[in-house]
CSV table of C-alpha atoms in Angstrom, one decimal:
chain,number,residue,atom,x,y,z
A,1,UNK,CA,9.6,25.4,33.9
A,2,UNK,CA,5.7,26.3,33.8
A,3,UNK,CA,6.7,26.9,30.1
A,4,UNK,CA,7.7,23.3,29.6
A,5,UNK,CA,5.1,22.1,31.9
A,6,UNK,CA,2.6,24.1,29.3
A,7,UNK,CA,4.3,22.5,26.5
A,8,UNK,CA,4.3,19.4,27.4
A,9,UNK,CA,0.4,19.1,28.4
A,10,UNK,CA,-0.5,21.0,25.0
A,11,UNK,CA,1.1,17.9,23.3
A,12,UNK,CA,0.1,15.3,25.4
A,13,UNK,CA,-3.5,16.8,24.4
A,14,UNK,CA,-2.8,17.2,20.7
A,15,UNK,CA,-1.6,13.6,20.6
A,16,UNK,CA,-4.5,12.4,23.0
A,17,UNK,CA,-7.0,13.8,20.5
A,18,UNK,CA,-4.6,12.1,18.2
A,19,UNK,CA,-4.6,8.9,19.1
A,20,UNK,CA,-8.6,9.0,20.1
A,21,UNK,CA,-9.2,9.6,16.6
A,22,UNK,CA,-7.2,7.0,15.3
A,23,UNK,CA,-8.3,4.7,18.0
A,24,UNK,CA,-12.1,5.4,16.0
A,25,UNK,CA,-11.2,4.7,12.3
A,26,UNK,CA,-9.2,1.5,13.9
A,27,UNK,CA,-12.5,0.1,15.2
A,28,UNK,CA,-14.0,0.6,12.3
A,29,UNK,CA,-11.7,-0.2,9.4
A,30,UNK,CA,-9.8,-3.2,11.3
A,31,UNK,CA,-12.5,-6.2,10.7
A,32,UNK,CA,-12.8,-4.8,7.0
A,33,UNK,CA,-9.1,-5.2,6.6
A,34,UNK,CA,-8.8,-9.0,8.3
A,35,UNK,CA,-12.2,-9.8,5.9
A,36,UNK,CA,-10.1,-8.8,2.7
A,37,UNK,CA,-7.1,-10.4,3.8
A,38,UNK,CA,-8.9,-14.0,4.4
A,39,UNK,CA,-11.0,-13.0,1.3
A,40,UNK,CA,-8.7,-15.1,-1.1
A,41,UNK,CA,-8.1,-17.8,0.6
A,42,UNK,CA,-11.4,-18.4,2.3
A,43,UNK,CA,-12.9,-21.0,0.3
A,44,UNK,CA,-9.8,-23.4,0.8
A,45,UNK,CA,-9.8,-23.0,4.3
A,46,UNK,CA,-13.2,-23.5,4.8
A,47,UNK,CA,-12.1,-27.1,2.9
A,48,UNK,CA,-9.9,-27.5,5.7
A,49,UNK,CA,-11.8,-26.7,8.9
A,50,UNK,CA,-15.5,-26.0,7.2
A,51,UNK,CA,-16.8,-24.3,10.5
A,52,UNK,CA,-13.7,-22.4,11.6
A,53,UNK,CA,-12.9,-18.8,12.8
A,54,UNK,CA,-10.1,-17.8,10.8
A,55,UNK,CA,-7.5,-15.3,11.6
A,56,UNK,CA,-4.3,-14.3,9.7
A,57,UNK,CA,-0.9,-14.9,12.2
A,58,UNK,CA,1.5,-11.6,10.9
A,59,UNK,CA,4.9,-11.7,10.9
A,60,UNK,CA,5.6,-15.4,10.9
A,61,UNK,CA,9.3,-16.3,11.8
A,62,UNK,CA,10.3,-19.1,9.3
A,63,UNK,CA,14.2,-19.7,8.1
A,64,UNK,CA,13.0,-22.3,5.1
A,65,UNK,CA,10.9,-19.3,3.4
A,66,UNK,CA,8.5,-21.6,2.1
A,67,UNK,CA,5.4,-20.7,5.0
A,68,UNK,CA,3.8,-17.9,2.5
A,69,UNK,CA,0.8,-17.3,5.1
A,70,UNK,CA,0.0,-18.8,8.6
A,71,UNK,CA,-3.7,-19.1,9.6
A,72,UNK,CA,-5.0,-19.7,13.2
A,73,UNK,CA,-8.5,-21.2,13.4
A,74,UNK,CA,-10.2,-20.5,16.6
A,75,UNK,CA,-9.9,-23.2,19.5
A,76,UNK,CA,-9.6,-25.7,16.5
A,77,UNK,CA,-6.0,-25.5,15.1
A,78,UNK,CA,-3.4,-24.0,12.4
A,79,UNK,CA,-3.6,-23.4,8.5
A,80,UNK,CA,-0.3,-23.5,6.9
A,81,UNK,CA,-0.4,-22.1,3.4
A,82,UNK,CA,3.2,-22.9,1.8
A,83,UNK,CA,5.3,-22.9,-1.6
A,84,UNK,CA,8.1,-25.0,-2.6
A,85,UNK,CA,9.6,-25.5,-5.9
A,86,UNK,CA,8.3,-28.5,-7.4
A,87,UNK,CA,9.6,-30.7,-10.7
A,88,UNK,CA,9.3,-27.7,-13.6
A,89,UNK,CA,7.3,-25.4,-11.2
A,90,UNK,CA,6.3,-24.0,-7.5
A,91,UNK,CA,3.7,-26.1,-5.8
A,92,UNK,CA,1.7,-24.1,-3.6
A,93,UNK,CA,-0.6,-26.1,-0.8
A,94,UNK,CA,-2.5,-25.6,2.4
A,95,UNK,CA,-2.2,-27.8,5.1
A,96,UNK,CA,-4.0,-27.6,8.1
A,97,UNK,CA,-3.0,-29.2,11.7
A,98,UNK,CA,-5.0,-29.5,14.6
A,99,UNK,CA,-4.3,-28.4,18.2
A,100,UNK,CA,-2.4,-31.8,18.7
A,101,UNK,CA,-0.2,-31.4,15.8
A,102,UNK,CA,-2.1,-34.1,13.3
A,103,UNK,CA,-2.6,-33.2,10.5
A,104,UNK,CA,-6.6,-32.5,9.1
A,105,UNK,CA,-5.9,-32.3,6.0
A,106,UNK,CA,-3.7,-31.3,2.8
A,107,UNK,CA,-5.0,-29.6,-0.1
A,108,UNK,CA,-2.6,-28.6,-2.9
A,109,UNK,CA,-3.7,-25.7,-4.4
A,110,UNK,CA,-1.5,-25.5,-8.2
A,111,UNK,CA,0.9,-27.6,-9.4
A,112,UNK,CA,2.6,-27.3,-13.1
A,113,UNK,CA,4.6,-30.5,-13.3
A,114,UNK,CA,4.7,-33.4,-15.7
A,115,UNK,CA,0.9,-33.9,-16.3
A,116,UNK,CA,-0.3,-37.3,-15.3
A,117,UNK,CA,3.0,-38.1,-13.0
A,118,UNK,CA,4.0,-34.7,-11.0
A,119,UNK,CA,0.5,-33.6,-11.0
A,120,UNK,CA,-0.3,-37.0,-9.1
A,121,UNK,CA,0.5,-35.1,-5.8
A,122,UNK,CA,-2.7,-33.0,-6.1
A,123,UNK,CA,-5.2,-35.9,-6.4
A,124,UNK,CA,-7.1,-37.2,-3.6
A,125,UNK,CA,-5.7,-40.7,-3.6
A,126,UNK,CA,-2.5,-39.3,-2.6
A,127,UNK,CA,-3.1,-35.8,-0.3
A,128,UNK,CA,-5.4,-38.4,2.0
A,129,UNK,CA,-2.7,-40.4,3.2
A,130,UNK,CA,-1.7,-37.1,5.4
A,131,UNK,CA,-4.5,-36.9,7.4
A,132,UNK,CA,-4.6,-37.7,10.7
A,133,UNK,CA,-0.6,-37.9,10.5
A,134,UNK,CA,0.9,-37.2,13.5
A,135,UNK,CA,3.8,-34.5,13.6
A,136,UNK,CA,7.0,-37.1,14.1
A,137,UNK,CA,4.6,-39.7,11.5
A,138,UNK,CA,6.9,-40.2,8.3
A,139,UNK,CA,5.2,-39.0,5.4
A,140,UNK,CA,5.3,-41.1,2.1
A,141,UNK,CA,6.0,-39.5,-1.7
A,142,UNK,CA,5.0,-41.7,-4.7
A,143,UNK,CA,7.2,-43.6,-6.5
A,144,UNK,CA,7.8,-41.9,-10.2
A,145,UNK,CA,6.6,-38.5,-9.2
A,146,UNK,CA,9.7,-38.6,-6.3
A,147,UNK,CA,10.9,-35.0,-7.2
A,148,UNK,CA,7.3,-33.4,-7.0
A,149,UNK,CA,6.1,-35.5,-4.0
A,150,UNK,CA,9.1,-34.9,-2.0
A,151,UNK,CA,8.7,-31.3,-2.9
A,152,UNK,CA,5.1,-31.5,-0.9
A,153,UNK,CA,7.0,-33.6,2.0
A,154,UNK,CA,9.2,-31.2,2.3
A,155,UNK,CA,6.8,-28.2,2.6
A,156,UNK,CA,4.7,-30.3,4.9
A,157,UNK,CA,7.7,-30.9,6.9
A,158,UNK,CA,8.5,-27.0,7.3
A,159,UNK,CA,5.1,-26.3,8.4
A,160,UNK,CA,5.0,-29.3,11.0
A,161,UNK,CA,8.7,-27.9,12.5
A,162,UNK,CA,7.2,-24.2,12.5
A,163,UNK,CA,4.3,-25.9,14.4
A,164,UNK,CA,6.6,-28.0,16.9
A,165,UNK,CA,8.5,-24.8,17.7
A,166,UNK,CA,5.9,-22.3,18.3
A,167,UNK,CA,2.5,-24.0,19.0
A,168,UNK,CA,3.7,-27.8,20.6
B,1,UNK,CA,-9.8,38.0,-5.9
B,2,UNK,CA,-6.9,37.2,-3.2
B,3,UNK,CA,-8.7,34.0,-2.4
B,4,UNK,CA,-8.8,32.8,-6.1
B,5,UNK,CA,-5.0,33.7,-6.6
B,6,UNK,CA,-4.5,31.3,-3.5
B,7,UNK,CA,-6.4,28.6,-5.3
B,8,UNK,CA,-4.8,28.9,-8.8
B,9,UNK,CA,-1.1,29.5,-7.3
B,10,UNK,CA,-0.5,26.1,-6.7
B,11,UNK,CA,-1.1,24.7,-10.7
B,12,UNK,CA,2.2,26.4,-12.6
B,13,UNK,CA,3.7,29.2,-10.7
B,14,UNK,CA,4.0,27.6,-7.1
B,15,UNK,CA,3.5,24.3,-8.6
B,16,UNK,CA,4.6,22.1,-5.7
B,17,UNK,CA,6.3,19.6,-8.0
B,18,UNK,CA,7.7,21.1,-10.8
B,19,UNK,CA,8.3,24.5,-9.6
B,20,UNK,CA,8.6,24.2,-5.7
B,21,UNK,CA,10.4,20.8,-6.3
B,22,UNK,CA,8.4,19.4,-3.1
B,23,UNK,CA,7.2,15.9,-2.9
B,24,UNK,CA,9.5,14.5,-5.7
B,25,UNK,CA,10.3,11.1,-3.6
B,26,UNK,CA,6.5,9.8,-4.0
B,27,UNK,CA,6.5,11.6,-7.6
B,28,UNK,CA,9.2,9.4,-9.3
B,29,UNK,CA,8.1,6.4,-7.6
B,30,UNK,CA,4.3,6.2,-8.0
B,31,UNK,CA,3.7,7.6,-11.5
B,32,UNK,CA,3.6,4.5,-13.5
B,33,UNK,CA,0.2,5.0,-14.2
B,34,UNK,CA,-2.6,7.5,-13.9
B,35,UNK,CA,-4.8,4.9,-11.9
B,36,UNK,CA,-1.7,4.9,-8.9
B,37,UNK,CA,-1.5,9.2,-9.6
B,38,UNK,CA,-5.0,9.7,-9.0
B,39,UNK,CA,-5.3,7.6,-5.5
B,40,UNK,CA,-2.1,9.0,-4.3
B,41,UNK,CA,-3.2,12.7,-5.5
B,42,UNK,CA,-6.6,12.1,-3.8
B,43,UNK,CA,-4.7,11.1,-0.3
B,44,UNK,CA,-3.0,13.9,-0.7
B,45,UNK,CA,-5.4,16.6,-1.2
B,46,UNK,CA,-7.2,15.0,1.9
B,47,UNK,CA,-4.5,14.8,4.5
B,48,UNK,CA,-3.4,18.5,2.8
B,49,UNK,CA,-7.0,19.8,3.5
B,50,UNK,CA,-7.6,18.5,6.6
B,51,UNK,CA,-4.1,19.2,8.3
B,52,UNK,CA,-4.1,22.9,6.6
B,53,UNK,CA,-7.3,23.3,8.2
B,54,UNK,CA,-6.7,22.0,11.6
B,55,UNK,CA,-3.8,24.0,12.1
B,56,UNK,CA,-5.7,27.3,11.0
B,57,UNK,CA,-8.1,26.8,13.5
B,58,UNK,CA,-5.9,26.3,16.3
B,59,UNK,CA,-3.1,28.3,14.9
B,60,UNK,CA,-3.8,30.8,17.8
B,61,UNK,CA,-3.3,28.1,20.4
B,62,UNK,CA,-0.5,26.6,19.5
B,63,UNK,CA,2.3,27.6,21.5
B,64,UNK,CA,5.3,29.0,18.9
B,65,UNK,CA,7.9,26.9,20.1
B,66,UNK,CA,6.4,23.9,19.4
B,67,UNK,CA,4.3,24.3,16.4
B,68,UNK,CA,6.3,21.8,14.3
B,69,UNK,CA,5.8,18.5,16.6
B,70,UNK,CA,2.1,19.8,16.7
B,71,UNK,CA,2.3,20.2,12.9
B,72,UNK,CA,3.9,16.5,12.8
B,73,UNK,CA,1.2,14.9,15.4
B,74,UNK,CA,-2.0,16.5,13.4
B,75,UNK,CA,-0.4,15.5,9.7
B,76,UNK,CA,0.4,12.0,11.1
B,77,UNK,CA,-3.1,11.2,12.1
B,78,UNK,CA,-4.3,12.1,9.0
B,79,UNK,CA,-2.2,10.0,6.8
B,80,UNK,CA,-2.9,6.8,9.6
B,81,UNK,CA,-6.5,7.7,9.1
B,82,UNK,CA,-6.2,7.7,5.1
B,83,UNK,CA,-3.9,4.5,5.1
B,84,UNK,CA,-6.5,2.7,7.2
B,85,UNK,CA,-9.5,3.4,4.7
B,86,UNK,CA,-7.4,2.7,1.7
B,87,UNK,CA,-6.4,-0.4,3.2
B,88,UNK,CA,-9.9,-1.5,4.1
B,89,UNK,CA,-11.6,0.1,1.1
B,90,UNK,CA,-9.1,-0.4,-2.1
B,91,UNK,CA,-6.9,-3.2,-1.4
B,92,UNK,CA,-5.2,-3.2,-5.1
B,93,UNK,CA,-4.4,0.5,-4.7
B,94,UNK,CA,-3.1,0.3,-0.9
B,95,UNK,CA,-0.8,-2.9,-2.8
B,96,UNK,CA,0.7,-0.8,-5.7
B,97,UNK,CA,1.0,2.3,-3.8
B,98,UNK,CA,2.4,0.0,-0.6
B,99,UNK,CA,4.6,2.6,1.9
B,100,UNK,CA,4.1,5.3,-0.1
B,101,UNK,CA,0.4,6.1,2.1
B,102,UNK,CA,2.5,6.4,5.0
B,103,UNK,CA,4.7,8.6,3.3
B,104,UNK,CA,2.5,11.5,2.7
B,105,UNK,CA,3.3,11.8,6.6
B,106,UNK,CA,7.3,13.2,5.5
B,107,UNK,CA,5.9,14.8,2.3
B,108,UNK,CA,7.3,18.1,2.2
B,109,UNK,CA,4.0,19.7,0.0
B,110,UNK,CA,1.8,19.0,3.2
B,111,UNK,CA,4.5,19.9,6.0
B,112,UNK,CA,5.5,23.0,3.9
B,113,UNK,CA,2.2,24.3,3.8
B,114,UNK,CA,0.9,24.1,7.2
B,115,UNK,CA,4.1,26.1,8.1
B,116,UNK,CA,4.1,28.4,5.5
B,117,UNK,CA,0.6,29.0,5.1
B,118,UNK,CA,-1.8,27.3,7.6
B,119,UNK,CA,0.1,28.9,10.6
B,120,UNK,CA,-0.2,32.6,9.5
B,121,UNK,CA,-3.9,32.1,7.5
B,122,UNK,CA,-7.4,32.0,8.0
B,123,UNK,CA,-9.3,28.8,7.9
B,124,UNK,CA,-11.1,29.4,4.7
B,125,UNK,CA,-7.8,30.5,2.9
B,126,UNK,CA,-6.0,28.0,4.5
B,127,UNK,CA,-9.1,25.4,3.4
B,128,UNK,CA,-8.4,27.0,-0.2
B,129,UNK,CA,-5.0,26.9,0.3
B,130,UNK,CA,-5.0,23.3,0.7
B,131,UNK,CA,-7.5,22.6,-2.1
B,132,UNK,CA,-5.3,24.3,-4.9
B,133,UNK,CA,-1.9,22.7,-3.9
B,134,UNK,CA,-3.2,19.8,-3.2
B,135,UNK,CA,-4.9,19.6,-7.1
B,136,UNK,CA,-2.1,21.0,-8.5
B,137,UNK,CA,0.4,18.1,-6.8
B,138,UNK,CA,-2.5,15.8,-8.3
B,139,UNK,CA,-2.3,18.0,-11.4
B,140,UNK,CA,1.6,17.0,-11.7
B,141,UNK,CA,1.0,13.3,-11.2
B,142,UNK,CA,-1.4,13.1,-13.2
B,143,UNK,CA,0.5,15.1,-15.9
B,144,UNK,CA,3.8,12.9,-15.4
B,145,UNK,CA,2.1,9.3,-15.4
B,146,UNK,CA,-0.4,10.4,-18.3
B,147,UNK,CA,3.2,10.4,-20.2
B,148,UNK,CA,4.8,7.8,-19.0
B,149,UNK,CA,1.8,5.6,-18.9
B,150,UNK,CA,1.1,6.5,-22.3
B,151,UNK,CA,4.8,5.4,-23.9
B,152,UNK,CA,5.4,2.5,-21.9
B,153,UNK,CA,1.8,0.7,-22.2
B,154,UNK,CA,0.5,2.7,-25.4
B,155,UNK,CA,-2.4,4.2,-23.8
B,156,UNK,CA,-4.0,4.7,-20.5
B,157,UNK,CA,-6.4,2.6,-18.2
B,158,UNK,CA,-8.6,3.7,-15.4
B,159,UNK,CA,-9.7,1.0,-12.9
B,160,UNK,CA,-11.9,1.6,-10.1
B,161,UNK,CA,-10.2,0.9,-6.9
B,162,UNK,CA,-13.2,-0.4,-4.8
B,163,UNK,CA,-14.0,-2.7,-7.5
B,164,UNK,CA,-11.1,-3.5,-9.7
B,165,UNK,CA,-13.5,-3.0,-12.7
B,166,UNK,CA,-11.7,-1.2,-15.8
B,167,UNK,CA,-13.8,1.8,-16.2
B,168,UNK,CA,-12.1,3.5,-18.9
B,169,UNK,CA,-9.7,2.4,-21.3
B,170,UNK,CA,-7.7,4.3,-24.4
B,171,UNK,CA,-4.9,2.8,-26.5
B,172,UNK,CA,-3.4,5.1,-28.9
B,173,UNK,CA,0.2,3.9,-29.7
B,174,UNK,CA,0.6,0.0,-31.3
B,175,UNK,CA,1.8,-2.3,-28.8
B,176,UNK,CA,5.3,-2.3,-31.2
B,177,UNK,CA,6.1,0.8,-30.4
B,178,UNK,CA,5.7,1.4,-26.8
B,179,UNK,CA,9.2,1.9,-24.8
B,180,UNK,CA,8.6,0.1,-21.1
B,181,UNK,CA,11.8,1.6,-20.1
B,182,UNK,CA,9.3,4.8,-19.2
B,183,UNK,CA,7.2,2.5,-16.0
B,184,UNK,CA,10.9,2.5,-14.7
B,185,UNK,CA,12.6,4.2,-12.5
B,186,UNK,CA,14.2,5.8,-15.6
B,187,UNK,CA,11.5,6.7,-17.0
B,188,UNK,CA,10.4,8.5,-14.3
B,189,UNK,CA,13.4,10.9,-14.2
B,190,UNK,CA,13.7,11.6,-17.9
B,191,UNK,CA,10.2,12.8,-17.5
B,192,UNK,CA,10.2,14.7,-14.3
B,193,UNK,CA,13.6,16.4,-15.7
B,194,UNK,CA,12.0,17.7,-18.9
B,195,UNK,CA,9.0,19.0,-17.1
B,196,UNK,CA,10.6,20.7,-15.0
B,197,UNK,CA,12.6,22.5,-17.9
B,198,UNK,CA,9.3,22.8,-19.0
B,199,UNK,CA,7.9,24.8,-15.8
B,200,UNK,CA,11.1,26.7,-15.2
B,201,UNK,CA,10.2,27.9,-19.2
B,202,UNK,CA,7.0,29.0,-18.1
B,203,UNK,CA,7.8,30.6,-15.3
B,204,UNK,CA,10.8,32.7,-16.3
B,205,UNK,CA,9.7,36.3,-16.3
B,206,UNK,CA,9.5,37.7,-20.2
B,207,UNK,CA,12.8,40.0,-19.8
B,208,UNK,CA,14.4,40.9,-23.4
B,209,UNK,CA,17.0,39.0,-24.7
B,210,UNK,CA,20.6,39.7,-23.3
B,211,UNK,CA,23.3,40.4,-26.4
B,212,UNK,CA,20.6,39.7,-29.0
B,213,UNK,CA,19.7,41.0,-32.1
B,214,UNK,CA,20.4,44.5,-32.4
């Protein structure tokens, strides 16, 4: 009996020391890892919330498979990075919501569809129409570039659905 | 002399990969190119040396019955530390090695050396054993990935894992003659089989041919 207690104590001490060492290394590396994860998207994130404090949300549940990344902006809202099949190629974009679910800004990062037709979705003329839309407002497409703009709307709707389900 | 023997054993006679067939899973998976091999090698050396030294240092107070759980806790701790450091400071290496960093925990070389060597030897010999075995493992990875990268891409490219700049590049085989299959799993098995045969030949004691010429 005393033997078992002795073994248990010994293992507990070893695990305690190991845990302490890991906590120490984690404290040093965690902020750097978070920073690295944001680095690639930082410029776009700041276009949407100019003075936000961003944090990547892990393990996002998403059946639509359109959400690539989700960022929480401390006390301000959320930003979704989305990829959707356009007319020829994947369209990727970021859309930010404030805490009420209103769209703050839509930024289309890359679109490879027909020049001057599908690529219109990237123009400010189109993307600024999204700003201030409520969660339930319908979103406009561009006539003549229906496939590309519908894809953008589809992706933004997926983000809105995720927002309503999780943060509303 | 004996210390030196401990150190050199890891290269040919007790080469962990090609002579003892330990740690093959990660060897097959991450030897597409020299960069991955070096990154993996350095991580394994670090874990192996640290766990060997630690286990040798506390070998007298580890109760015999629970030595394996103790070894595993010690090894897992060092592996997790390495994983955190790589994620923080060498993200490109982290993405190309992926889950195989965490899988160093179950790399037989490390638990094998803890059980077979560090648990019954002094700290200094265990340190040398760790470095020797680790370098032996790294040399095996470098050898194998060198062959695979050469055949698959036509040369070698070394990049700095911290800044992602290309440090050195040497192209030998023209693009038309490369066999990209060698960067695939099939190339890993082929290369591994051939190198295993070579090491088996090197380690066979030289005996007289049986039934040969009179």
